[in-house]
Amino acid sequence: MLTAMPGKSRRVLIVNSALAALVVGGGGAAYAVIAGGPSAATSTTRTVPVSQGTVQATVTASGNVVSPATLGLNFLTSGRLTALDVSVGQRVTAGQVLATVDPTQATNQVATARAQLSSAQAQLTVAQTTLAADQQGPTGAQRAVTAAQLAQAAESVTSAQNSLTIAEQNAESDLTTFADQVSTAESNVAAAQQQLATDEGQLGAAQQAQAQACTAPTPTPTPTSTATPSPSPTPTSTGTGSGAPTGPGTSACLQAQSAVASATAKLTQDNNAVTSASNSVTAAQNSQSTGELKDQQAVSSAKIQLTSAQKADQLAQANAQVSDAPATGAALAQGQSSVASAEAQVASAQAALAADEQSLAETTLTAPTGGTVTSVSGIVGQQVSAGAGSVSAGGAASTTGAGSGASSSTSSSGLVVLTDLSGLQVVADVTESNAAALKVGQAATVTLNALPGTTVPATVSSIALTSTVISNVVEYPVTLTLVSTPAGVRIGQTANVSIVTAQATNAVYVPSAVVHTLAGRSTVTILRSTTAVVQPVTLGIVGTSDTQITSGVSVGERVVLTVASAPATTTGSSGGTGRPGGGFGGGGFGGGGFGGGG
């Protein structure tokens, strides 16, 4: 007696019978082709329902965590490092002072540049004033000034001429005066000499009288007995003329001696008078020479002043003619050229000053943007050379960074290196086939090997336009920006990314493994009642595990899923796997059966 089978077992039996019939009828050919190999793979067949929900197409890749930008900062002005104000790990803000070098030389250069600019501006003012005067011509005030200058020059000539006349008259008058003085002095000498000669004669007479008066008279000789008496000699005069006694000590002698002394004293006076008169002549002659020299110098000076005044008058007249005449075209062109040249010098001086001021400002190294100090390579007191730093962008498409001493480079280096840790990124290499589906702004998720269980949302920031070839595989670097930065994330960590390239909600979908596509035609095998039916379908989004079906099946229908298992190790004939994605490989349906599907 047959007993009723439980509902589930009965349903399984029916499904298995239907699938067996399908295999025998429709899959025999595939089985015949594939079966027979001793290592042929076995497969498991079951049914799964057509479901409704969200289907996503994703691209996966791996890469590393990077910073969006790293700035290597250096001084652009050489000098001795005087201060280093930051350390590794320190967070800095835009504009914060990082280091300084000695500004003495730069300060001196600025002072020199300012002085040169002031000089250039003064020259420009003169050139502009001159050109304006040439263009406008003389004003009434300028003509009045010119007339006054002419009158003054003429007056100076008249005054100089009068001064020369007076000097010449004085010189002529002084010639007569000096000559009279010399003549008078010479007359005095002659008179003194005449008086000396007279007094010399008187002294000679007095000396002769003295000789007579002071000489003793000759005594009378005594007569002898044998001698014949002779007559007595006639007495001679003693020179007194009076018969007075003469000889030393006599009154006559004393008077004569006094007369000689008086005559001698008078002669001394006469000699002194002659000497004095001679000195007066010499003085008068010297006075004459000095006076005549002074008069000649005065006349010569007056002539020079007159010549100078005459030249000044001629120059004033010439200037008056020039100033009253309108400027010529050549003069105006010259003036305009002078103004243009002065303006160029001012511009050059301004540029030099700006450059020197910039060099002075660059003796202080500041942060161009906020960031974290990741490297410091300097010691206070050392000499640093001017040089650009570098900026390294984390994205696949590097961009030039701007900042104090920063320039584009593939790596970052500098006295101070700043790294942006606020918006970390991941750079992953994606194969060329998958890169074609990527767009900037697509959502993604990032998992980190160093932080198991941590999932970080991200978005695609950039896709490189040029590829790299790794192991003969063409790949494109893709940059993703993390929406948030969990604790523990570090630059350089390995990251796995999953990028959503397409998504459909409330979509009808089946496992991708049940879809078979050949020559552009897609089908699924549906179990309807007890019959397996190959159903054409229209595909939507093809995800990694599920595929959207836009027409051909309905939610709740069951589709046949064949899963290949490991290759058989026994010898003999075994069931085939069928064509890729289709067929139901040979062999029994035991082992998992179809049990109603999952």
mmCIF file of C-alpha atoms in Angstrom, residues 106-118 121 345-361:
data_model
loop_
_atom_site.group_PDB
_atom_site.id
_atom_site.type_symbol
_atom_site.label_atom_id
_atom_site.label_comp_id
_atom_site.label_asym_id
_atom_site.label_seq_id
_atom_site.Cartn_x
_atom_site.Cartn_y
_atom_site.Cartn_z
ATOM 1 C CA ALA A 106 68.341 91.993 2.485
ATOM 2 C CA THR A 107 67.540 95.057 4.638
ATOM 3 C CA ASN A 108 70.583 96.915 3.281
ATOM 4 C CA GLN A 109 69.589 96.057 -0.268
ATOM 5 C CA VAL A 110 66.102 97.459 0.334
ATOM 6 C CA ALA A 111 67.563 100.711 1.704
ATOM 7 C CA THR A 112 69.824 101.055 -1.346
ATOM 8 C CA ALA A 113 66.949 100.322 -3.720
ATOM 9 C CA ARG A 114 64.769 102.955 -2.042
ATOM 10 C CA ALA A 115 67.515 105.566 -2.381
ATOM 11 C CA GLN A 116 67.935 104.723 -6.051
ATOM 12 C CA LEU A 117 64.184 105.005 -6.575
ATOM 13 C CA SER A 118 64.111 108.433 -4.899
ATOM 14 C CA GLN A 121 61.931 109.999 -9.234
ATOM 15 C CA GLN A 345 64.592 104.409 -14.805
ATOM 16 C CA VAL A 346 61.813 104.890 -12.254
ATOM 17 C CA ALA A 347 60.087 101.697 -13.404
ATOM 18 C CA SER A 348 63.355 99.796 -13.217
ATOM 19 C CA ALA A 349 64.069 101.169 -9.733
ATOM 20 C CA GLN A 350 60.546 100.256 -8.602
ATOM 21 C CA ALA A 351 60.983 96.714 -9.901
ATOM 22 C CA ALA A 352 64.347 96.427 -8.161
ATOM 23 C CA LEU A 353 62.829 97.714 -4.914
ATOM 24 C CA ALA A 354 59.926 95.276 -5.190
ATOM 25 C CA ALA A 355 62.367 92.404 -5.774
ATOM 26 C CA ASP A 356 64.512 93.442 -2.809
ATOM 27 C CA GLU A 357 61.450 93.842 -0.593
ATOM 28 C CA GLN A 358 60.316 90.383 -1.685
ATOM 29 C CA SER A 359 63.762 89.013 -0.817
ATOM 30 C CA LEU A 360 63.492 90.677 2.588
ATOM 31 C CA ALA A 361 60.044 89.167 3.129
#
